[in-house]
Structures are given as C-alpha cells and as structure tokens.
C-alpha cells in the first residue's frame, strides 16, 4: 500500500497531524468542520456581533430621538409680556370705564387701575386675602394679540383662599365680606356731590349691579359681580376659590397677572408681567388668536354658554382648528346648552341677554361692541342720523347672522332632545330673528339726562335691500 500524504496545519496555535482528504480535524472542542468552515463561522460571528452593535446603536439613537421628542413636547403655559404687549396692557388699565346707574343715579367714571386698587383695598379691610389679581376675557386677548381690535368684556379675577378645614359658615362669611367690599368700592367711586354715604348696599345692588352670582359645589366655589354698562362693556369681578373650567376656547383662555403693576403703575412698562393660558400651551393659544382658530380641550366640560360663544366666533371669521372634529364639538356644546337651559324660557332669556351683552348698542354713530372700531361724534344732525342708521344696520345684521348660525348648529348637531323639543327651540330662535329684522331701537338721548327706554321704531328690511324702510 502507498504511503499516506501527511499535511501539517496550524489551528489556533495547536499543530495537529491530519490525514489528507479527511474533512474533519480533532481539537479540544470536539469535531468541527474544516478550516474554511471555521473561518466562515468566525466571519459570521463577527458579522453578527457587528450587526448587534449596529442594532444597539440604532436603538440608542431611536431612544435619543424619542427622548428629544419628549423634551420638545414639554410646553409652557406662561410667558412674559413683550414690550408691545406691555403698552397695550397699560392702555387697558389706564382706560376710563363707566358704571351706569339706573334711573336718576349718576354714572360712575373711573380708570380701571383705580377700580382694581380700590377693590383690593376693601378686600384687605374685610380680612379677605386675594392671592393675586388677574385680567381675563376680551381685554386679556386684546393685550396678547398683535391685531388691532376693541373689546367689550373686562373680566377681573381675584383668586381667594378658603381653608379646606373651614366650615360652611366660614365660607358664607367670606363671601359676605366680598359682597361688602364690592359695594363699598362702588359707593366710594360715586361722585362726591350726591351724598353717597346715605345709600345702603341693597340700593346700590339694584342700581349698579347687572348680574350677581354665587356658586358653591364640590368643584366650583366662586362668586361674580357684573357692573352695569349700557353699551355692553360690563366689568365683571370674579372671586374664585375653585373653578373647574376657567375658559371655553384657546382664544379666550388668557389671564394676565397684574400684581407687579398695582403699586407702581407709572413705571409699568419696565415691569415683568406674566401672561398665562388656561388652555395649556401659551404659544399655541396665541397662534390660534393670530390665525383666528377655534380649539379647546375637554369640550364636554364647556358650560352651556359656550355654544353661543362658538357661533359668535364663527360669524367673526374664526374657523375650527380641527375641522374633522367640528361636528363632535358642536354635539358636546348643544348637549350642555340644553342641560344648563332645559326649558324654553331659560333658553330665550340666555339668548337675549347674550345678544344685549355681546353685540352692543349704538349712539351718535359709534357701535359699542368688542369688535368694532371706536369713532368720534359726528358734527351735523344729518350725518349723525345717517351714521346711526348705518351702525344699527350693521349691528342688526351681525345679530341676524349669529341667530341663523345658531339655528343651523342646533338643527344639525342636537342629539339629546326629542324632535318636538328641538323644533320648539328652533321656532324660538326664528321668532327672535324675525323680531330683530323687523325692529330697531333709536339710540338713547343722553343729553336730556333721562335713561328711560326710547320710543321703538319699526323697520322693514326688503330682500337684497341695503336700507331699512320705517314702518311706524
């Protein structure tokens, strides 16, 4: 037999004698494949190791991206007012506001900053501690916005502290003290030449208070005093211990903290003043204000009046920030409207009060509502009459558009009522719109000093006509 050929191989530092042609070799780990197979396995192991490293690196990068995204989603609900916003705030606080008395009682005229200071002083005298004072409503939106529009509602919020251990009697005592502070403020701001000390609080309530509300429940403990103004520019003083919902939409969610300005108003533009959005994201809320977008959170918590505010924003040119969610939002608001105002009388009263409060009246050609521009008195009787008719027509048209939109929303989005109940509400809205289109009120003649209701003049508005034709 021929000799076998011997081949020397070095494997991992070990020299072994392997017969030629054999496809196995012996090592300390038992039988394995040939060298090429082992090299392939080593290469494959190296590739797998590299793949694991790359995969781990990708996971780390993804985790880092996710962490970065989480950081980017952290938003702030507060910011400092810019220089231009501070100028607007100064103009608001320096504005003279009027509280109109009924009958022969005089009009109270004062700067808003003086009214705030006076309320704060009398709250302190009544041993009621307000944590801070905030400007809310249309005035706060005006300060936050870069657009030039006027406003009607001046809302002031006084957060008050009531200890949880305090009983019902203590809470009642605090609200009685608040009531006393408000009426003392009104009496102090009255003109000095009328013997104001002789008027008691009940008289002042009947003369100068448009609306007074107290709410006491598990989630809401607050009171409201709405000071009367015949132009719809009512000042609302709200004293809040707890309030579940402090806004309706993002564009009316702003609260401006006024405390840094109250003691040194002359240098207010050098102060640092904070604006807060109860909506959550202050920058997004301001963007909605600039872009005229309607958005909210937890729409099921919006009170019944939110439906009217929604329709008012729509006729002002606002649009839904999330159009695909618009119908769902309308359903929520319709349901809450009929929960808060279950009978036809309460619905009509709320609707008429909203029209009076938010669309204003006209006098000498000036339309007093939160969206119109201010003007000056006209010089001639003819121009005054023409301007007044034009203003009345514009205001009446805005009210009519508002009612027709409300009719459409209730008709299409109400799911909580029986058909005949919905039809009764729709008929009521149609009746109010018809009455509005058929009548218009002459502006009050303040020169005579009388505040009695003016004589009613009926007008007829033909289809596609630009002017109203007097009937009576």
CSV table of C-alpha atoms in Angstrom, one decimal:
chain,number,residue,atom,x,y,z
A,1,UNK,CA,0.0,0.0,0.0
A,2,UNK,CA,1.2,3.5,-0.8
A,3,UNK,CA,2.1,5.9,1.9
A,4,UNK,CA,-0.5,8.4,3.0
A,5,UNK,CA,0.3,12.0,2.4
A,6,UNK,CA,0.6,14.0,5.6
A,7,UNK,CA,-0.4,17.7,5.7
A,8,UNK,CA,0.6,20.0,8.6
A,9,UNK,CA,-1.9,22.5,9.7
A,10,UNK,CA,-1.8,25.1,12.5
A,11,UNK,CA,-5.1,25.8,14.1
A,12,UNK,CA,-5.3,28.3,17.0
A,13,UNK,CA,-1.7,27.7,17.9
A,14,UNK,CA,-2.1,23.9,18.0
A,15,UNK,CA,-0.2,21.7,15.5
A,16,UNK,CA,-2.0,18.6,14.6
A,17,UNK,CA,-1.4,15.8,12.1
A,18,UNK,CA,-4.4,15.3,9.8
A,19,UNK,CA,-4.7,12.8,7.0
A,20,UNK,CA,-5.2,14.3,3.6
A,21,UNK,CA,-8.6,14.0,2.3
A,22,UNK,CA,-10.2,14.0,5.7
A,23,UNK,CA,-13.0,16.5,6.2
A,24,UNK,CA,-12.7,16.6,10.0
A,25,UNK,CA,-10.0,17.5,12.4
A,26,UNK,CA,-9.6,17.0,16.0
A,27,UNK,CA,-9.3,19.7,18.6
A,28,UNK,CA,-10.1,20.2,22.2
A,29,UNK,CA,-13.7,21.2,21.4
A,30,UNK,CA,-14.5,18.0,19.6
A,31,UNK,CA,-15.1,17.6,15.9
A,32,UNK,CA,-15.8,20.6,13.8
A,33,UNK,CA,-15.7,21.4,10.1
A,34,UNK,CA,-12.7,22.2,8.0
A,35,UNK,CA,-10.7,25.4,8.2
A,36,UNK,CA,-12.8,27.2,5.6
A,37,UNK,CA,-16.0,26.3,7.5
A,38,UNK,CA,-14.5,27.6,10.8
A,39,UNK,CA,-13.3,30.8,9.1
A,40,UNK,CA,-16.8,31.3,7.7
A,41,UNK,CA,-18.2,30.7,11.2
A,42,UNK,CA,-15.8,33.2,12.7
A,43,UNK,CA,-16.7,35.7,9.9
A,44,UNK,CA,-20.4,35.1,10.5
A,45,UNK,CA,-19.9,35.6,14.3
A,46,UNK,CA,-18.1,38.8,13.6
A,47,UNK,CA,-20.8,40.0,11.3
A,48,UNK,CA,-23.5,39.1,13.9
A,49,UNK,CA,-21.5,41.0,16.5
A,50,UNK,CA,-21.3,44.0,14.3
A,51,UNK,CA,-25.0,43.7,13.4
A,52,UNK,CA,-25.8,43.6,17.1
A,53,UNK,CA,-23.6,46.6,17.7
A,54,UNK,CA,-25.3,48.5,14.9
A,55,UNK,CA,-28.7,47.5,16.1
A,56,UNK,CA,-27.9,48.6,19.6
A,57,UNK,CA,-26.6,51.9,18.2
A,58,UNK,CA,-29.8,52.3,16.2
A,59,UNK,CA,-31.9,51.6,19.3
A,60,UNK,CA,-29.8,54.1,21.3
A,61,UNK,CA,-30.3,56.7,18.5
A,62,UNK,CA,-34.1,56.0,18.4
A,63,UNK,CA,-34.3,56.3,22.2
A,64,UNK,CA,-32.3,59.5,22.0
A,65,UNK,CA,-34.7,60.8,19.3
A,66,UNK,CA,-37.7,59.8,21.4
A,67,UNK,CA,-36.2,61.5,24.4
A,68,UNK,CA,-35.6,64.6,22.4
A,69,UNK,CA,-39.2,64.4,21.1
A,70,UNK,CA,-40.4,64.2,24.7
A,71,UNK,CA,-38.4,67.2,25.6
A,72,UNK,CA,-39.8,69.1,22.6
A,73,UNK,CA,-43.3,68.3,23.7
A,74,UNK,CA,-42.8,69.9,27.1
A,75,UNK,CA,-44.8,73.2,26.7
A,76,UNK,CA,-45.2,76.2,28.9
A,77,UNK,CA,-48.5,77.8,29.9
A,78,UNK,CA,-46.9,81.1,30.9
A,79,UNK,CA,-44.6,83.7,29.3
A,80,UNK,CA,-43.6,87.3,29.9
A,81,UNK,CA,-45.3,90.0,28.1
A,82,UNK,CA,-43.3,91.6,25.3
A,83,UNK,CA,-42.8,95.4,25.0
A,84,UNK,CA,-45.7,95.9,22.6
A,85,UNK,CA,-48.0,93.9,24.8
A,86,UNK,CA,-47.0,95.9,27.8
A,87,UNK,CA,-48.0,99.1,26.0
A,88,UNK,CA,-51.4,97.6,25.3
A,89,UNK,CA,-51.8,96.5,28.9
A,90,UNK,CA,-51.0,100.0,30.1
A,91,UNK,CA,-53.6,101.4,27.7
A,92,UNK,CA,-56.2,98.9,29.0
A,93,UNK,CA,-55.5,99.7,32.7
A,94,UNK,CA,-55.4,103.5,32.1
A,95,UNK,CA,-58.8,103.4,30.2
A,96,UNK,CA,-61.7,105.2,31.8
A,97,UNK,CA,-64.6,102.8,32.4
A,98,UNK,CA,-68.2,103.6,33.2
A,99,UNK,CA,-70.6,102.0,35.5
A,100,UNK,CA,-74.1,103.3,34.6
A,101,UNK,CA,-76.7,103.8,37.3
A,102,UNK,CA,-80.4,103.1,36.6
A,103,UNK,CA,-83.0,105.8,36.9
A,104,UNK,CA,-81.6,109.1,38.0
A,105,UNK,CA,-78.5,107.7,39.7
A,106,UNK,CA,-75.2,109.1,38.3
A,107,UNK,CA,-72.7,107.3,36.1
A,108,UNK,CA,-69.5,106.2,37.9
A,109,UNK,CA,-66.5,107.0,35.8
A,110,UNK,CA,-63.0,105.8,36.8
A,111,UNK,CA,-59.8,104.3,35.5
A,112,UNK,CA,-59.7,100.6,35.5
A,113,UNK,CA,-56.4,100.6,37.5
A,114,UNK,CA,-58.1,102.7,40.2
A,115,UNK,CA,-61.1,100.4,40.4
A,116,UNK,CA,-58.8,97.4,40.9
A,117,UNK,CA,-56.8,99.1,43.6
A,118,UNK,CA,-60.0,100.1,45.4
A,119,UNK,CA,-61.4,96.6,45.4
A,120,UNK,CA,-58.1,95.2,46.6
A,121,UNK,CA,-58.0,97.7,49.5
A,122,UNK,CA,-61.5,96.9,50.7
A,123,UNK,CA,-60.9,93.2,50.4
A,124,UNK,CA,-58.0,93.6,52.7
A,125,UNK,CA,-60.1,95.7,55.1
A,126,UNK,CA,-62.7,92.9,55.1
A,127,UNK,CA,-59.9,90.3,56.0
A,128,UNK,CA,-60.3,88.6,52.6
A,129,UNK,CA,-56.9,87.5,51.2
A,130,UNK,CA,-56.6,87.5,47.4
A,131,UNK,CA,-53.6,85.5,46.2
A,132,UNK,CA,-53.3,87.8,43.2
A,133,UNK,CA,-55.3,89.8,40.7
A,134,UNK,CA,-55.7,88.8,37.0
A,135,UNK,CA,-57.1,90.3,33.9
A,136,UNK,CA,-59.2,87.9,31.8
A,137,UNK,CA,-61.6,87.9,28.9
A,138,UNK,CA,-61.6,90.1,25.8
A,139,UNK,CA,-59.2,92.7,27.3
A,140,UNK,CA,-56.6,90.0,28.0
A,141,UNK,CA,-57.0,88.6,24.5
A,142,UNK,CA,-56.5,92.2,23.2
A,143,UNK,CA,-53.2,92.5,25.1
A,144,UNK,CA,-52.0,89.1,23.9
A,145,UNK,CA,-52.9,89.8,20.2
A,146,UNK,CA,-51.0,91.8,17.6
A,147,UNK,CA,-54.2,92.6,15.8
A,148,UNK,CA,-56.0,95.9,16.4
A,149,UNK,CA,-59.5,95.3,17.7
A,150,UNK,CA,-61.5,96.7,20.5
A,151,UNK,CA,-63.2,94.6,23.1
A,152,UNK,CA,-66.3,94.7,25.3
A,153,UNK,CA,-65.8,92.4,28.3
A,154,UNK,CA,-63.4,93.4,31.1
A,155,UNK,CA,-63.1,90.4,33.4
A,156,UNK,CA,-61.1,90.7,36.6
A,157,UNK,CA,-60.3,87.5,38.6
A,158,UNK,CA,-59.5,87.6,42.3
A,159,UNK,CA,-58.3,84.1,43.5
A,160,UNK,CA,-59.2,83.8,47.2
A,161,UNK,CA,-58.1,81.4,49.8
A,162,UNK,CA,-60.6,79.4,51.8
A,163,UNK,CA,-59.1,76.7,54.0
A,164,UNK,CA,-60.4,73.2,53.4
A,165,UNK,CA,-61.0,72.8,57.2
A,166,UNK,CA,-63.3,75.9,57.1
A,167,UNK,CA,-66.9,75.0,57.5
A,168,UNK,CA,-69.9,76.2,55.6
A,169,UNK,CA,-70.4,79.1,57.9
A,170,UNK,CA,-66.8,80.3,57.3
A,171,UNK,CA,-67.3,80.1,53.6
A,172,UNK,CA,-70.5,82.1,53.8
A,173,UNK,CA,-68.8,84.7,56.0
A,174,UNK,CA,-66.0,85.2,53.4
A,175,UNK,CA,-68.5,85.7,50.5
A,176,UNK,CA,-70.5,88.2,52.6
A,177,UNK,CA,-67.2,90.1,53.2
A,178,UNK,CA,-66.5,90.1,49.5
A,179,UNK,CA,-70.0,91.4,48.8
A,180,UNK,CA,-69.4,94.2,51.3
A,181,UNK,CA,-66.1,95.1,49.8
A,182,UNK,CA,-67.6,95.3,46.3
A,183,UNK,CA,-70.5,97.6,47.4
A,184,UNK,CA,-68.1,99.7,49.5
A,185,UNK,CA,-66.0,100.2,46.4
A,186,UNK,CA,-69.0,101.3,44.3
A,187,UNK,CA,-70.0,103.8,46.9
A,188,UNK,CA,-66.5,105.2,47.2
A,189,UNK,CA,-66.3,105.7,43.4
A,190,UNK,CA,-69.6,107.5,43.2
A,191,UNK,CA,-69.4,111.3,42.6
A,192,UNK,CA,-68.8,113.3,45.8
A,193,UNK,CA,-71.6,115.8,45.4
A,194,UNK,CA,-74.6,113.5,45.8
A,195,UNK,CA,-74.4,112.4,49.4
A,196,UNK,CA,-73.3,108.9,48.6
A,197,UNK,CA,-73.0,107.8,52.2
A,198,UNK,CA,-76.8,107.6,52.6
A,199,UNK,CA,-77.1,104.8,50.0
A,200,UNK,CA,-77.3,101.3,51.5
A,201,UNK,CA,-76.0,98.1,49.8
A,202,UNK,CA,-79.4,96.9,48.6
A,203,UNK,CA,-80.0,100.2,46.8
A,204,UNK,CA,-76.5,100.0,45.2
A,205,UNK,CA,-77.2,96.4,44.1
A,206,UNK,CA,-80.4,97.4,42.3
A,207,UNK,CA,-78.8,100.5,40.7
A,208,UNK,CA,-75.3,99.4,39.6
A,209,UNK,CA,-75.2,95.6,39.5
A,210,UNK,CA,-76.3,94.0,36.3
A,211,UNK,CA,-75.8,90.4,37.5
A,212,UNK,CA,-74.7,88.8,40.7
A,213,UNK,CA,-74.0,85.0,41.0
A,214,UNK,CA,-72.7,82.8,43.8
A,215,UNK,CA,-71.7,79.1,43.1
A,216,UNK,CA,-70.8,76.7,45.8
A,217,UNK,CA,-70.3,73.0,44.9
A,218,UNK,CA,-67.6,70.4,45.2
A,219,UNK,CA,-65.7,71.6,42.1
A,220,UNK,CA,-66.8,75.2,41.9
A,221,UNK,CA,-66.7,77.8,44.7
A,222,UNK,CA,-66.8,81.4,43.3
A,223,UNK,CA,-68.9,84.5,43.0
A,224,UNK,CA,-69.4,87.0,40.3
A,225,UNK,CA,-70.5,90.7,40.2
A,226,UNK,CA,-71.2,92.2,36.8
A,227,UNK,CA,-71.2,96.0,36.9
A,228,UNK,CA,-73.8,97.6,34.7
A,229,UNK,CA,-72.9,99.3,31.4
A,230,UNK,CA,-75.5,100.3,28.9
A,231,UNK,CA,-73.0,99.8,26.0
A,232,UNK,CA,-72.4,96.1,26.8
A,233,UNK,CA,-68.9,96.9,28.1
A,234,UNK,CA,-69.7,95.4,31.5
A,235,UNK,CA,-66.9,94.9,34.1
A,236,UNK,CA,-67.1,91.5,35.8
A,237,UNK,CA,-65.4,91.0,39.2
A,238,UNK,CA,-65.0,87.3,39.8
A,239,UNK,CA,-63.8,85.9,43.2
A,240,UNK,CA,-62.6,82.4,42.8
A,241,UNK,CA,-61.7,79.8,45.3
A,242,UNK,CA,-62.3,76.8,43.0
A,243,UNK,CA,-63.4,76.7,39.4
A,244,UNK,CA,-63.4,73.5,37.3
A,245,UNK,CA,-63.5,75.3,34.0
A,246,UNK,CA,-62.0,78.8,33.6
A,247,UNK,CA,-62.2,79.2,29.8
A,248,UNK,CA,-64.1,78.0,26.8
A,249,UNK,CA,-61.7,78.2,23.9
A,250,UNK,CA,-58.0,78.8,23.5
A,251,UNK,CA,-58.5,82.3,22.3
A,252,UNK,CA,-60.2,83.4,25.5
A,253,UNK,CA,-58.0,81.4,27.9
A,254,UNK,CA,-55.6,84.2,28.8
A,255,UNK,CA,-55.0,85.5,32.3
A,256,UNK,CA,-52.6,88.4,32.9
A,257,UNK,CA,-51.1,88.7,36.4
A,258,UNK,CA,-51.4,92.3,37.5
A,259,UNK,CA,-49.8,92.4,40.9
A,260,UNK,CA,-46.4,93.8,39.8
A,261,UNK,CA,-48.2,96.9,38.4
A,262,UNK,CA,-50.6,97.8,41.2
A,263,UNK,CA,-48.2,99.6,43.5
A,264,UNK,CA,-46.0,101.3,40.8
A,265,UNK,CA,-48.2,101.8,37.7
A,266,UNK,CA,-46.2,104.7,36.4
A,267,UNK,CA,-43.2,102.6,35.5
A,268,UNK,CA,-45.3,99.6,34.5
A,269,UNK,CA,-43.5,99.2,31.1
A,270,UNK,CA,-40.3,98.3,32.9
A,271,UNK,CA,-42.0,95.6,35.0
A,272,UNK,CA,-42.0,91.9,34.2
A,273,UNK,CA,-45.6,90.7,33.8
A,274,UNK,CA,-46.7,87.1,33.3
A,275,UNK,CA,-49.5,86.0,30.9
A,276,UNK,CA,-50.9,82.5,31.4
A,277,UNK,CA,-53.1,80.4,29.2
A,278,UNK,CA,-55.5,78.1,31.0
A,279,UNK,CA,-55.7,76.2,27.7
A,280,UNK,CA,-52.3,74.8,28.4
A,281,UNK,CA,-49.8,75.9,25.7
A,282,UNK,CA,-49.4,79.6,25.7
A,283,UNK,CA,-47.6,79.8,22.4
A,284,UNK,CA,-50.2,77.7,20.6
A,285,UNK,CA,-53.1,79.7,22.2
A,286,UNK,CA,-51.5,83.0,20.9
A,287,UNK,CA,-51.1,81.4,17.5
A,288,UNK,CA,-54.8,80.4,17.5
A,289,UNK,CA,-55.6,84.1,18.3
A,290,UNK,CA,-53.5,85.4,15.4
A,291,UNK,CA,-54.7,82.8,12.9
A,292,UNK,CA,-58.4,83.1,14.2
A,293,UNK,CA,-58.7,79.4,15.0
A,294,UNK,CA,-61.2,77.7,17.4
A,295,UNK,CA,-59.8,75.0,19.6
A,296,UNK,CA,-60.3,73.7,23.1
A,297,UNK,CA,-59.7,70.8,25.4
A,298,UNK,CA,-62.3,68.6,27.2
A,299,UNK,CA,-65.2,70.1,25.3
A,300,UNK,CA,-67.6,68.1,27.4
A,301,UNK,CA,-66.8,70.4,30.3
A,302,UNK,CA,-67.7,73.7,28.5
A,303,UNK,CA,-70.8,75.3,30.1
A,304,UNK,CA,-74.0,76.0,28.1
A,305,UNK,CA,-73.0,79.5,27.1
A,306,UNK,CA,-70.1,78.0,25.1
A,307,UNK,CA,-72.4,77.2,22.2
A,308,UNK,CA,-73.3,80.9,21.9
A,309,UNK,CA,-69.6,81.9,22.1
A,310,UNK,CA,-68.7,79.4,19.4
A,311,UNK,CA,-71.4,80.8,17.0
A,312,UNK,CA,-70.2,84.3,17.8
A,313,UNK,CA,-66.6,83.4,16.9
A,314,UNK,CA,-67.7,81.8,13.6
A,315,UNK,CA,-69.5,84.8,12.4
A,316,UNK,CA,-66.5,86.9,13.3
A,317,UNK,CA,-64.4,84.9,10.7
A,318,UNK,CA,-62.9,82.3,13.1
A,319,UNK,CA,-62.7,78.7,11.9
A,320,UNK,CA,-62.2,75.3,13.6
A,321,UNK,CA,-58.5,74.4,14.1
A,322,UNK,CA,-59.6,70.7,13.7
A,323,UNK,CA,-62.3,70.6,11.0
A,324,UNK,CA,-62.7,66.9,11.2
A,325,UNK,CA,-63.6,67.2,14.9
A,326,UNK,CA,-66.0,70.1,14.4
A,327,UNK,CA,-69.3,68.2,14.5
A,328,UNK,CA,-68.3,66.3,17.6
A,329,UNK,CA,-67.5,69.6,19.3
A,330,UNK,CA,-70.9,71.0,18.3
A,331,UNK,CA,-72.7,68.0,19.7
A,332,UNK,CA,-71.0,68.4,23.0
A,333,UNK,CA,-71.9,72.1,23.2
A,334,UNK,CA,-75.5,71.5,22.2
A,335,UNK,CA,-76.0,68.9,24.8
A,336,UNK,CA,-74.5,71.1,27.5
A,337,UNK,CA,-76.6,74.0,26.4
A,338,UNK,CA,-79.8,72.1,26.9
A,339,UNK,CA,-78.6,70.7,30.2
A,340,UNK,CA,-77.9,74.1,31.6
A,341,UNK,CA,-81.0,75.7,30.0
A,342,UNK,CA,-83.6,72.9,29.9
A,343,UNK,CA,-86.8,74.9,29.3
A,344,UNK,CA,-87.7,77.3,26.5
A,345,UNK,CA,-87.9,80.4,28.7
A,346,UNK,CA,-84.4,80.0,30.1
A,347,UNK,CA,-83.1,79.4,26.6
A,348,UNK,CA,-84.7,82.6,25.3
A,349,UNK,CA,-83.6,84.6,28.3
A,350,UNK,CA,-80.0,83.4,27.9
A,351,UNK,CA,-80.1,84.2,24.1
A,352,UNK,CA,-81.5,87.7,24.5
A,353,UNK,CA,-79.0,88.5,27.3
A,354,UNK,CA,-76.1,87.3,25.2
A,355,UNK,CA,-77.3,89.5,22.3
A,356,UNK,CA,-77.5,92.5,24.5
A,357,UNK,CA,-74.2,91.9,26.2
A,358,UNK,CA,-72.0,91.0,23.2
A,359,UNK,CA,-73.3,93.0,20.3
A,360,UNK,CA,-73.7,96.3,22.0
A,361,UNK,CA,-75.8,99.4,21.1
A,362,UNK,CA,-75.2,102.5,19.0
A,363,UNK,CA,-75.1,106.2,19.9
A,364,UNK,CA,-74.0,109.1,17.7
A,365,UNK,CA,-72.7,106.7,15.1
A,366,UNK,CA,-70.5,104.7,17.5
A,367,UNK,CA,-71.2,101.0,17.7
A,368,UNK,CA,-70.2,99.7,21.1
A,369,UNK,CA,-69.2,96.1,20.9
A,370,UNK,CA,-66.0,94.2,21.3
A,371,UNK,CA,-65.1,94.0,17.6
A,372,UNK,CA,-65.9,97.4,16.2
A,373,UNK,CA,-63.5,100.3,16.0
A,374,UNK,CA,-64.1,103.4,18.1
A,375,UNK,CA,-65.3,106.6,16.4
A,376,UNK,CA,-66.0,110.2,17.4
A,377,UNK,CA,-69.3,112.0,17.5
A,378,UNK,CA,-70.5,113.4,14.2
A,379,UNK,CA,-70.9,117.1,13.9
A,380,UNK,CA,-74.2,117.5,12.0
A,381,UNK,CA,-77.6,116.1,12.7
A,382,UNK,CA,-77.8,114.7,9.2
A,383,UNK,CA,-74.5,112.9,9.4
A,384,UNK,CA,-75.4,111.6,12.9
A,385,UNK,CA,-78.7,110.2,11.6
A,386,UNK,CA,-77.0,108.6,8.7
A,387,UNK,CA,-74.2,107.1,10.8
A,388,UNK,CA,-76.7,105.8,13.4
A,389,UNK,CA,-78.8,104.1,10.8
A,390,UNK,CA,-75.7,102.5,9.2
A,391,UNK,CA,-74.5,101.3,12.6
A,392,UNK,CA,-77.8,99.9,13.5
A,393,UNK,CA,-78.0,98.1,10.2
A,394,UNK,CA,-74.5,96.6,10.7
A,395,UNK,CA,-75.3,95.5,14.3
A,396,UNK,CA,-78.7,94.1,13.4
A,397,UNK,CA,-77.1,92.1,10.5
A,398,UNK,CA,-74.5,90.7,12.8
A,399,UNK,CA,-77.1,89.6,15.3
A,400,UNK,CA,-79.2,88.1,12.5
A,401,UNK,CA,-76.2,86.1,11.1
A,402,UNK,CA,-75.5,84.9,14.6
A,403,UNK,CA,-79.0,83.6,15.1
A,404,UNK,CA,-79.1,81.9,11.8
A,405,UNK,CA,-75.8,80.1,12.5
A,406,UNK,CA,-77.1,79.1,15.9
A,407,UNK,CA,-80.3,77.7,14.2
A,408,UNK,CA,-78.2,75.7,11.9
A,409,UNK,CA,-75.9,74.2,14.6
A,410,UNK,CA,-78.8,73.2,16.8
A,411,UNK,CA,-80.7,71.8,13.9
A,412,UNK,CA,-77.8,69.6,12.7
A,413,UNK,CA,-75.9,68.7,15.9
A,414,UNK,CA,-78.5,68.3,18.6
A,415,UNK,CA,-78.9,64.6,19.6
A,416,UNK,CA,-80.1,64.9,23.2
A,417,UNK,CA,-83.7,66.1,22.5
A,418,UNK,CA,-86.9,64.8,21.2
A,419,UNK,CA,-87.8,66.1,17.8
A,420,UNK,CA,-90.6,68.3,19.0
A,421,UNK,CA,-88.4,69.9,21.7
A,422,UNK,CA,-85.7,70.7,19.1
A,423,UNK,CA,-88.4,72.2,16.9
A,424,UNK,CA,-89.7,74.4,19.7
A,425,UNK,CA,-86.2,75.8,20.3
A,426,UNK,CA,-85.7,76.4,16.6
A,427,UNK,CA,-89.0,78.2,16.3
A,428,UNK,CA,-88.0,80.4,19.2
A,429,UNK,CA,-84.7,81.3,17.5
A,430,UNK,CA,-86.6,82.0,14.3
A,431,UNK,CA,-89.0,84.2,16.1
A,432,UNK,CA,-86.3,86.3,17.8
A,433,UNK,CA,-84.5,86.7,14.4
A,434,UNK,CA,-87.8,87.8,12.8
A,435,UNK,CA,-88.4,90.4,15.6
A,436,UNK,CA,-84.8,91.6,15.1
A,437,UNK,CA,-85.3,92.0,11.4
A,438,UNK,CA,-88.5,94.0,11.9
A,439,UNK,CA,-87.4,96.4,14.6
A,440,UNK,CA,-84.6,98.7,15.5
A,441,UNK,CA,-84.2,100.9,18.5
A,442,UNK,CA,-83.4,104.6,18.4
A,443,UNK,CA,-80.2,105.5,20.4
A,444,UNK,CA,-80.9,106.9,23.8
A,445,UNK,CA,-80.7,110.7,24.1
A,446,UNK,CA,-78.2,111.2,26.9
A,447,UNK,CA,-78.3,115.0,26.6
A,448,UNK,CA,-81.6,115.1,28.4
A,449,UNK,CA,-80.2,113.2,31.3
A,450,UNK,CA,-83.0,110.6,31.1
A,451,UNK,CA,-82.4,106.9,30.9
A,452,UNK,CA,-86.0,105.9,30.1
A,453,UNK,CA,-86.3,103.4,27.2
A,454,UNK,CA,-86.5,105.2,23.9
A,455,UNK,CA,-89.6,105.1,21.6
A,456,UNK,CA,-89.5,102.0,19.4
A,457,UNK,CA,-89.4,102.5,15.7
A,458,UNK,CA,-90.3,99.5,13.4
A,459,UNK,CA,-88.4,99.0,10.2
A,460,UNK,CA,-88.9,96.6,7.3
A,461,UNK,CA,-85.9,95.2,5.5
A,462,UNK,CA,-86.8,94.0,2.0
A,463,UNK,CA,-84.8,91.1,0.4
A,464,UNK,CA,-81.5,92.2,-1.0
A,465,UNK,CA,-82.0,95.8,0.2
A,466,UNK,CA,-79.3,98.0,1.6
A,467,UNK,CA,-81.5,100.2,3.8
A,468,UNK,CA,-84.4,99.6,6.2
A,469,UNK,CA,-87.8,101.2,5.5
A,470,UNK,CA,-89.5,102.7,8.5
A,471,UNK,CA,-93.0,101.3,9.1
A,472,UNK,CA,-94.1,103.3,12.2
